[in-house]
PDB file of C-alpha atoms in Angstrom:
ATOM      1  CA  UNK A   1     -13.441 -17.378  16.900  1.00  0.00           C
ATOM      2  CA  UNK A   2     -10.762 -16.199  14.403  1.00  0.00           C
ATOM      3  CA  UNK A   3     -11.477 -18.199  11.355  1.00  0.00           C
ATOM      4  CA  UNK A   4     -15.099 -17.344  11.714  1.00  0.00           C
ATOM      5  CA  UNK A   5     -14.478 -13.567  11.511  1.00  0.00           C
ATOM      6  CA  UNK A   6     -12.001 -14.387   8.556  1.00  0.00           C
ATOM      7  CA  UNK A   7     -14.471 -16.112   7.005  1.00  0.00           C
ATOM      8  CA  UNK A   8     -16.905 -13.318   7.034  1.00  0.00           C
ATOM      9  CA  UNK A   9     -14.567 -10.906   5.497  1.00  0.00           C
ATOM     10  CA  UNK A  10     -13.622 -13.155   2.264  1.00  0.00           C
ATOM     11  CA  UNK A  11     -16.821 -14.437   1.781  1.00  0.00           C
ATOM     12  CA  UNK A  12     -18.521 -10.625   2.176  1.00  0.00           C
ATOM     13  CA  UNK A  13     -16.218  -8.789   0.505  1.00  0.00           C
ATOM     14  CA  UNK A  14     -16.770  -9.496  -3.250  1.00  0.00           C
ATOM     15  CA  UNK A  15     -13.751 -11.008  -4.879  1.00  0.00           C
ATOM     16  CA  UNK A  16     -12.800 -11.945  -1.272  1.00  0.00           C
ATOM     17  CA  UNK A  17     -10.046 -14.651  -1.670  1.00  0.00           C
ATOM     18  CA  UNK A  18      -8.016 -15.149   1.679  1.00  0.00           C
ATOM     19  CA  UNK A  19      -7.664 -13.356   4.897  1.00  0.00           C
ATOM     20  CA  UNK A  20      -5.159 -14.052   7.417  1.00  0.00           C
ATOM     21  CA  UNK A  21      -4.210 -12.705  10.771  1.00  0.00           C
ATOM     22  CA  UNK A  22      -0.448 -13.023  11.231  1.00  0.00           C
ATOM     23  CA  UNK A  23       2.206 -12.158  13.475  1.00  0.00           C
ATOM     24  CA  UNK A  24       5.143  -9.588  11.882  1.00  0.00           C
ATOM     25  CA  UNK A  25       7.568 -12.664  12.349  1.00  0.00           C
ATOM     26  CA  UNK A  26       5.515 -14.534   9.721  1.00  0.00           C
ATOM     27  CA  UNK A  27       3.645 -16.943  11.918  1.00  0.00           C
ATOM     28  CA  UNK A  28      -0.294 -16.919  11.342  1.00  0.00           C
ATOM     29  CA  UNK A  29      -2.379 -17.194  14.367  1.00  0.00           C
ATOM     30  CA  UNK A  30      -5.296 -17.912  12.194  1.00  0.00           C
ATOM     31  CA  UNK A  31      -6.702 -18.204   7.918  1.00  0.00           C
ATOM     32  CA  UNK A  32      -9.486 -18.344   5.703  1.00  0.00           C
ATOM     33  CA  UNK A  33      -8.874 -19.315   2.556  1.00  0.00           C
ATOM     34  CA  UNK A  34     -10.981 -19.865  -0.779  1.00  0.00           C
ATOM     35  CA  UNK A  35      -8.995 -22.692  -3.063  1.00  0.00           C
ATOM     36  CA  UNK A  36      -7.449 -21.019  -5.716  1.00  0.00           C
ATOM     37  CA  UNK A  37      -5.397 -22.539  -8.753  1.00  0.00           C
ATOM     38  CA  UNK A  38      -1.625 -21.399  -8.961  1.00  0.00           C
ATOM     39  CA  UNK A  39      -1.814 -19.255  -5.956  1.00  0.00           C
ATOM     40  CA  UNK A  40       0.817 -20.393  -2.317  1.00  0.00           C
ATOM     41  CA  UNK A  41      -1.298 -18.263  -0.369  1.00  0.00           C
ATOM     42  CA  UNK A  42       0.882 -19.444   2.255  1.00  0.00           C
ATOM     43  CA  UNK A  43       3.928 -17.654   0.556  1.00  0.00           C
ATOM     44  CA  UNK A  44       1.999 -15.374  -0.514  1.00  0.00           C
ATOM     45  CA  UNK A  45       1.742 -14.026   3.504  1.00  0.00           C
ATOM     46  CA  UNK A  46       5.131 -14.850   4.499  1.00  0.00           C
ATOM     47  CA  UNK A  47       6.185 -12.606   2.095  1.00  0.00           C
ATOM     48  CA  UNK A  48       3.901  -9.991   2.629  1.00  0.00           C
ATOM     49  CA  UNK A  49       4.777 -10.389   6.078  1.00  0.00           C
ATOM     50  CA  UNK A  50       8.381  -9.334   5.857  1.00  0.00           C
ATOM     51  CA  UNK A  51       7.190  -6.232   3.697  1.00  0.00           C
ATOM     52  CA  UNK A  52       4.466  -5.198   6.109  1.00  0.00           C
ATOM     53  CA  UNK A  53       7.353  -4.996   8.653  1.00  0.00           C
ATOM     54  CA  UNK A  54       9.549  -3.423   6.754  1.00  0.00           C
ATOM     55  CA  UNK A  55       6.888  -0.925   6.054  1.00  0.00           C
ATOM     56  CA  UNK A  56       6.337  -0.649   9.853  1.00  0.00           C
ATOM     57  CA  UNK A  57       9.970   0.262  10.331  1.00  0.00           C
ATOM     58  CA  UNK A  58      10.278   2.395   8.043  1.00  0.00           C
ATOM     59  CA  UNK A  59       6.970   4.678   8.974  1.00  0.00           C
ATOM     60  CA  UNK A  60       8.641   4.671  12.605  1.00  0.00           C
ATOM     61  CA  UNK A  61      12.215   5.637  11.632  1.00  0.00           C
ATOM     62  CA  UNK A  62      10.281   8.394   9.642  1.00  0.00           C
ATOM     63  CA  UNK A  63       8.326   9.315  12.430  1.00  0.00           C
ATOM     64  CA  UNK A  64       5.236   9.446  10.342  1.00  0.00           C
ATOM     65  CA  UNK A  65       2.567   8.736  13.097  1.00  0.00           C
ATOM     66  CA  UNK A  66       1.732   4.596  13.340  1.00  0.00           C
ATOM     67  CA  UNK A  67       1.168   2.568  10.437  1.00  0.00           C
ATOM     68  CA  UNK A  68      -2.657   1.649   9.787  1.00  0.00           C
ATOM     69  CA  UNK A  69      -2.833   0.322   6.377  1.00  0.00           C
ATOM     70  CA  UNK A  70      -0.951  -0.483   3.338  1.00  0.00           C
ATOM     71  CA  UNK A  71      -2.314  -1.826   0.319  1.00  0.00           C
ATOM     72  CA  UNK A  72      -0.540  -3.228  -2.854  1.00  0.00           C
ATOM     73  CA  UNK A  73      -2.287  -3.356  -6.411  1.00  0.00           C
ATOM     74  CA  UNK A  74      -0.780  -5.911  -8.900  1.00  0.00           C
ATOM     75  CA  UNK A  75      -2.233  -7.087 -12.295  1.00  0.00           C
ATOM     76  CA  UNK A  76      -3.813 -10.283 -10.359  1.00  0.00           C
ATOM     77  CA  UNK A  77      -4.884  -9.347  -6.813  1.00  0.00           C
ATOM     78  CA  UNK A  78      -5.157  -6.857  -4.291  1.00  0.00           C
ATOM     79  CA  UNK A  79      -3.545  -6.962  -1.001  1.00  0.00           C
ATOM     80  CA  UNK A  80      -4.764  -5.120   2.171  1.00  0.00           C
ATOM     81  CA  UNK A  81      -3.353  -5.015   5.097  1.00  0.00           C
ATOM     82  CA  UNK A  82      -4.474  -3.527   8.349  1.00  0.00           C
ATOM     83  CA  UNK A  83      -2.324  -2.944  11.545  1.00  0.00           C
ATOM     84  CA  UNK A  84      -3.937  -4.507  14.312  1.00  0.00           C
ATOM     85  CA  UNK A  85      -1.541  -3.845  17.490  1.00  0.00           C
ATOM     86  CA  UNK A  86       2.396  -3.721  17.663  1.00  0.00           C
ATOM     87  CA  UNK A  87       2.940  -7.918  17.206  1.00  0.00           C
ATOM     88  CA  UNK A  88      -0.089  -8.696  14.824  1.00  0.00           C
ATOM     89  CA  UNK A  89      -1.637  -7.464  11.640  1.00  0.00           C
ATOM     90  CA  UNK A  90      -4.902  -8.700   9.244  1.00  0.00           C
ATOM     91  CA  UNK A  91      -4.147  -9.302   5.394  1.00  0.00           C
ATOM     92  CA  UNK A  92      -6.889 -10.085   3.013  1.00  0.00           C
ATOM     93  CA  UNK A  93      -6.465 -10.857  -0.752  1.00  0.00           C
ATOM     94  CA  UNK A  94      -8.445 -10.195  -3.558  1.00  0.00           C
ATOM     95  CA  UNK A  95      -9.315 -11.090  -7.005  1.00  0.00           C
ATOM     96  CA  UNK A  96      -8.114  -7.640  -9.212  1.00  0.00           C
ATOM     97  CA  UNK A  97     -12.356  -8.063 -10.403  1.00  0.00           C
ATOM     98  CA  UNK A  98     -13.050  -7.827  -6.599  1.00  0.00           C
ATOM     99  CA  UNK A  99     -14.460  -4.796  -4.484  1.00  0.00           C
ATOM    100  CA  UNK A 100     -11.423  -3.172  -2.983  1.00  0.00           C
ATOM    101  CA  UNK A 101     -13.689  -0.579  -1.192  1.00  0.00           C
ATOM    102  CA  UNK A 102     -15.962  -3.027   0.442  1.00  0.00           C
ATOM    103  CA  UNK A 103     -12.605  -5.216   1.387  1.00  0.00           C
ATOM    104  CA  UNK A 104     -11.174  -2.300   3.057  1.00  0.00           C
ATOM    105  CA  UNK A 105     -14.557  -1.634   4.609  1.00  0.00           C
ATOM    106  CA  UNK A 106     -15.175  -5.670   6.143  1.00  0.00           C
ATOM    107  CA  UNK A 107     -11.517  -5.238   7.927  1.00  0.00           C
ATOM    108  CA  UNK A 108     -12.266  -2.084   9.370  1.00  0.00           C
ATOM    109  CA  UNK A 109     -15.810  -3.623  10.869  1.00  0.00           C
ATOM    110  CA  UNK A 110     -14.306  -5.660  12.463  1.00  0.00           C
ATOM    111  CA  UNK A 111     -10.749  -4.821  13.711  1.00  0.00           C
ATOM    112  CA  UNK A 112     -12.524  -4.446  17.205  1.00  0.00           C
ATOM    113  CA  UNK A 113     -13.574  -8.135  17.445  1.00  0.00           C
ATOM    114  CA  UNK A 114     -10.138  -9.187  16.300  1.00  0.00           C
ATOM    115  CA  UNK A 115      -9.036  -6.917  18.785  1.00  0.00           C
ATOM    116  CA  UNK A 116     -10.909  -8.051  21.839  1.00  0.00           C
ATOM    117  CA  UNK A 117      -9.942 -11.625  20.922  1.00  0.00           C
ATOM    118  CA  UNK A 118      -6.647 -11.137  20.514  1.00  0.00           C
ATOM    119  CA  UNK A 119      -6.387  -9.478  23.823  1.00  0.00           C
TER     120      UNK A 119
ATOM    121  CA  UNK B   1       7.879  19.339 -18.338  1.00  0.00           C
ATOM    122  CA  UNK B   2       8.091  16.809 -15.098  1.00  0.00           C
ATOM    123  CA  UNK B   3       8.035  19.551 -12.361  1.00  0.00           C
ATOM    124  CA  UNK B   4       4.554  21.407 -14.404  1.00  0.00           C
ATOM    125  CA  UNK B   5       2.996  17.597 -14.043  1.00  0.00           C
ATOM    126  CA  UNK B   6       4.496  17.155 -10.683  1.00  0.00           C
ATOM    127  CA  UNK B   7       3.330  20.351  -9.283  1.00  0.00           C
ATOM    128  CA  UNK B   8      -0.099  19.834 -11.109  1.00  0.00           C
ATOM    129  CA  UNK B   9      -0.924  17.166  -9.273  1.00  0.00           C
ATOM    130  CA  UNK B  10       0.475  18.421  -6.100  1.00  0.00           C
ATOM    131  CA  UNK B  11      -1.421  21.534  -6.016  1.00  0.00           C
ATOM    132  CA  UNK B  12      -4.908  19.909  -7.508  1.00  0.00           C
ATOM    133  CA  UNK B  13      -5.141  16.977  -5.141  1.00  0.00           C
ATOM    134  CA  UNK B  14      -6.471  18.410  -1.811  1.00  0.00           C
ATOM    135  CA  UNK B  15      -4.135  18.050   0.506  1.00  0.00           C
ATOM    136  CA  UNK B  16      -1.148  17.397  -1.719  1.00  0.00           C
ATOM    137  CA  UNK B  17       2.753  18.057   0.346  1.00  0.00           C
ATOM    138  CA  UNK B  18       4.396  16.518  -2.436  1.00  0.00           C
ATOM    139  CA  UNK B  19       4.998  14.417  -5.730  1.00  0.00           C
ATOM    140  CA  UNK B  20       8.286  12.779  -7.038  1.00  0.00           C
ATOM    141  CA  UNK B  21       9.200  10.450 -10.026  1.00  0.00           C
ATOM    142  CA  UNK B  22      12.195   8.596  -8.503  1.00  0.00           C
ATOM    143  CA  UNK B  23      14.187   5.121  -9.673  1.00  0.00           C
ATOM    144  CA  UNK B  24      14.097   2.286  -7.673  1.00  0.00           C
ATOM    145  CA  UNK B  25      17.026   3.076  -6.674  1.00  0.00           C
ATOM    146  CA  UNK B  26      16.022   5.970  -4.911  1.00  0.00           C
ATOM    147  CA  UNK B  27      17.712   8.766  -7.148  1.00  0.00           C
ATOM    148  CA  UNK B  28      14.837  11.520  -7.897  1.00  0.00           C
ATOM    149  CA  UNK B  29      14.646  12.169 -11.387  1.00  0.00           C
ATOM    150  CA  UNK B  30      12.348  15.243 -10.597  1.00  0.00           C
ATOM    151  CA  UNK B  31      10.537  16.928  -7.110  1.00  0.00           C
ATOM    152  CA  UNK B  32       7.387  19.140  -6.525  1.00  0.00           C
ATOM    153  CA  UNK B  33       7.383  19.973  -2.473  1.00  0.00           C
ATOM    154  CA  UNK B  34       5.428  22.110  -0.467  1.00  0.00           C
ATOM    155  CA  UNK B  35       6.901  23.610   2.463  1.00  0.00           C
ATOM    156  CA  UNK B  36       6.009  21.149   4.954  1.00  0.00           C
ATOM    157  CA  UNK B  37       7.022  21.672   8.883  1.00  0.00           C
ATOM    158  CA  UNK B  38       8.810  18.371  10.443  1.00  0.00           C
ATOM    159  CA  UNK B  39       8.681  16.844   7.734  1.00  0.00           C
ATOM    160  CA  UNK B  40      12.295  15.349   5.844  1.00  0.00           C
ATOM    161  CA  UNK B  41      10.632  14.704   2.461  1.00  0.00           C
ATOM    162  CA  UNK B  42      13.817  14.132   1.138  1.00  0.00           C
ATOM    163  CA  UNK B  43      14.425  10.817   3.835  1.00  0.00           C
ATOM    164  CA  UNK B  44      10.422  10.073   3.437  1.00  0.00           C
ATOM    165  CA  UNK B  45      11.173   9.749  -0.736  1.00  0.00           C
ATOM    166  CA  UNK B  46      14.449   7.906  -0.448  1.00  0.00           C
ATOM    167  CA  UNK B  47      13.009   5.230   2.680  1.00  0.00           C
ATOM    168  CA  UNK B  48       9.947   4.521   0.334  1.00  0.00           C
ATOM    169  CA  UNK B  49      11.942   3.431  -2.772  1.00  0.00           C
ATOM    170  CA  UNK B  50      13.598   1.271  -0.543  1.00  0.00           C
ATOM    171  CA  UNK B  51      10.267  -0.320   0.557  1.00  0.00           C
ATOM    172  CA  UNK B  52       8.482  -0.048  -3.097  1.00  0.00           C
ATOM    173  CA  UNK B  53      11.861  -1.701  -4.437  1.00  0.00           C
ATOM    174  CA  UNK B  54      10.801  -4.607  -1.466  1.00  0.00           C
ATOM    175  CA  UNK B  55       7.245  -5.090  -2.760  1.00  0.00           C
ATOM    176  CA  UNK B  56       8.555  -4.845  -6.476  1.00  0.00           C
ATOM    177  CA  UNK B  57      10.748  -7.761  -6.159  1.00  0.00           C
ATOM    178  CA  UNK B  58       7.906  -9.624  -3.661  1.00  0.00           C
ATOM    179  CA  UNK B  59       5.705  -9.199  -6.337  1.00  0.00           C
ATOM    180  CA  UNK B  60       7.668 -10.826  -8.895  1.00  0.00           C
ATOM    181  CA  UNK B  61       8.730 -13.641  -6.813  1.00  0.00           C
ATOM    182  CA  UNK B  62       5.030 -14.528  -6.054  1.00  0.00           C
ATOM    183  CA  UNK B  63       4.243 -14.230  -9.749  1.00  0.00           C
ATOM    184  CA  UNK B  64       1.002 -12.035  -9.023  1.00  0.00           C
ATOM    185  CA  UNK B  65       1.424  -9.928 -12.167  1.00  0.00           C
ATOM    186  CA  UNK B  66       3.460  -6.736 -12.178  1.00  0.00           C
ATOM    187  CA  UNK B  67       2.993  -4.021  -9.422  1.00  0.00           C
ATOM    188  CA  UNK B  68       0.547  -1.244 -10.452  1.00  0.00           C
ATOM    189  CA  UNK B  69       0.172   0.500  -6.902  1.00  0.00           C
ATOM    190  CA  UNK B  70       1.070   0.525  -3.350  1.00  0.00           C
ATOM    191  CA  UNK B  71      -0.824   3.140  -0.791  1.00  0.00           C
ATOM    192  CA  UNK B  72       0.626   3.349   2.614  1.00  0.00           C
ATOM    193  CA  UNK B  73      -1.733   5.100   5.419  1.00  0.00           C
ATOM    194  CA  UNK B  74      -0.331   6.620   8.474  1.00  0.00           C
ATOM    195  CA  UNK B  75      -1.466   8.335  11.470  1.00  0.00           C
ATOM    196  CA  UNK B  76      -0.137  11.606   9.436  1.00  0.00           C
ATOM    197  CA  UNK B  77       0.362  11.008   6.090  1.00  0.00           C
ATOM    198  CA  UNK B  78      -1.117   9.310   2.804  1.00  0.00           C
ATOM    199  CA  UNK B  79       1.641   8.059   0.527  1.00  0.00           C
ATOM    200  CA  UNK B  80       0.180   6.610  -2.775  1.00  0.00           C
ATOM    201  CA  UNK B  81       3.143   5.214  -5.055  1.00  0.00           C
ATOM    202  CA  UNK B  82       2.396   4.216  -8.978  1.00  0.00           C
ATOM    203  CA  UNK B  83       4.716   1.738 -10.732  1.00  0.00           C
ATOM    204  CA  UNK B  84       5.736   3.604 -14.307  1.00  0.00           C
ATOM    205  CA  UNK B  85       8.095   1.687 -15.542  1.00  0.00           C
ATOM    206  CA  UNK B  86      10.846  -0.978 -14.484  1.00  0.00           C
ATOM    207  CA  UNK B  87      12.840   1.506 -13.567  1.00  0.00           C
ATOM    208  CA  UNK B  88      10.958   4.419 -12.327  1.00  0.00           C
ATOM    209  CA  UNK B  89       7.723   5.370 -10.087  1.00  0.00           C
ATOM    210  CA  UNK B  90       5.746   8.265  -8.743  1.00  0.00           C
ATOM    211  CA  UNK B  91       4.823   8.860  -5.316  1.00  0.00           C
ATOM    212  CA  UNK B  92       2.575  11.123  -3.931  1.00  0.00           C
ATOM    213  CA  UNK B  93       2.038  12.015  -0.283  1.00  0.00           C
ATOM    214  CA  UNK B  94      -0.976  13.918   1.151  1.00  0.00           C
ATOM    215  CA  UNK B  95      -1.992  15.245   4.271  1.00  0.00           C
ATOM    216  CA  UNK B  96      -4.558  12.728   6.120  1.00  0.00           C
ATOM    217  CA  UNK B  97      -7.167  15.313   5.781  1.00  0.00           C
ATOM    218  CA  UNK B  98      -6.113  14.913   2.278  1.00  0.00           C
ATOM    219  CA  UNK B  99      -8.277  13.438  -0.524  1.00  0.00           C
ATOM    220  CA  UNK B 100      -6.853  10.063  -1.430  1.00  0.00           C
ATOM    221  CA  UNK B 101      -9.361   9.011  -4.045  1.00  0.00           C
ATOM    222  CA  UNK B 102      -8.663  12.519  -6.089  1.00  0.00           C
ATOM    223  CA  UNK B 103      -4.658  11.862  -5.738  1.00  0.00           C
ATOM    224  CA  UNK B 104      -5.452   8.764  -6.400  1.00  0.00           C
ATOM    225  CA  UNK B 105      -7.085  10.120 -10.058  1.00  0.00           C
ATOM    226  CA  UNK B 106      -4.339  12.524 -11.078  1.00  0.00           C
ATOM    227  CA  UNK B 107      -1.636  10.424 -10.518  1.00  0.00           C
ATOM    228  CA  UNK B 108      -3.277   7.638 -12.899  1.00  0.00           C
ATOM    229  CA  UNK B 109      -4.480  10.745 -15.491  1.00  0.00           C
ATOM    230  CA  UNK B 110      -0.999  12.072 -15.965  1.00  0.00           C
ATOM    231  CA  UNK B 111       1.339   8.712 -16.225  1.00  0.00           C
ATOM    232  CA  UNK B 112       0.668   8.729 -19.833  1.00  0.00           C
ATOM    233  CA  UNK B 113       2.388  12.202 -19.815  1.00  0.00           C
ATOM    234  CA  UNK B 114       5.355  11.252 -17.283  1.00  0.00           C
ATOM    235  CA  UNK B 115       5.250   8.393 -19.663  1.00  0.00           C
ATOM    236  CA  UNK B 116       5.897  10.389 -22.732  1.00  0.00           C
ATOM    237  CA  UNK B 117       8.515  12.618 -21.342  1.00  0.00           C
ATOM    238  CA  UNK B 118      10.110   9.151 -19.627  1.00  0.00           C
ATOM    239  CA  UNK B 119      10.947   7.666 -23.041  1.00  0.00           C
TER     240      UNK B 119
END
């Protein structure tokens, strides 16, 4: 159920390269991931993980309204990241030649079926 | 010099509460604010160089190329921060009613400037 939504979000969004719906602690419930030379995707979330949640406390300490999204630009990929409820969030990578818009767009389609299956 | 650029982009971006160019260590250099009501822009700057100095140091541990961007969406606020230079950034933060894409585009159209008066 999971890895078929996270499969439609890489492989739609052009440039799409791995999506993964994690816990804040780190743990991944579920991924989708296109092979990609000199890339630990799985660090690559573990990490992101502990800045998404530092993120999340900091937009709560500053009493900012909830976190929805954060997104990080570096010379090699893009990284979005979508609050999903209070425990669980959806990350997807891209290649810096991918379609950020479109990216942002796939995750936004369909936070709802994440939703309902993660309830 | 900074606070004409600052303001510039401040006041053109629709939406725009404030701009700063800060160090990572989260000592402004310079400050454009607009009088904002419950909002501590001072604590907002200082508790996002903490978390940009968190994704700076992710990013280089992951070895995804250097950090260009990191945009942060909350139910209140847009904060858009742009990596200058290893020591300093500029954040922006807009209303949500703001227009992201457009602070998006001055903030990339003036670091040449902040650039120049930087070095």
């Amino acid at each position: 159920m999971f890895n078929a939504i996270l499969q439609d979000i890489v492989k739609q969004s052009s440039g799409g390269i791995g999506a993964v719906l994690m816990g804040y602690d780190g743990i991944p419930v579920e991924q989708y991931l296109e092979p990609v030379e000199g890339l630990d995707f799985q660090m690559l979330s573990v990490e992101y993980a502990n800045v998404i949640r530092d993120v999340k406390k900091t937009v709560e300490l500053l009493d900012t309204g909830m976190m929805e999204e954060v997104s990080i630009k570096t010379e090699r990929f893009y990284v979005i990241i979508r609050a999903l409820t209070d425990d669980y969030f959806l990350a997807l990578t891209l290649d810096r030649n991918g379609n950020f818009g479109k990216g942002r767009y796939l995750m936004m389609r369909e936070t709802p079926k994440l939703l309902e299956a993660l309830s």
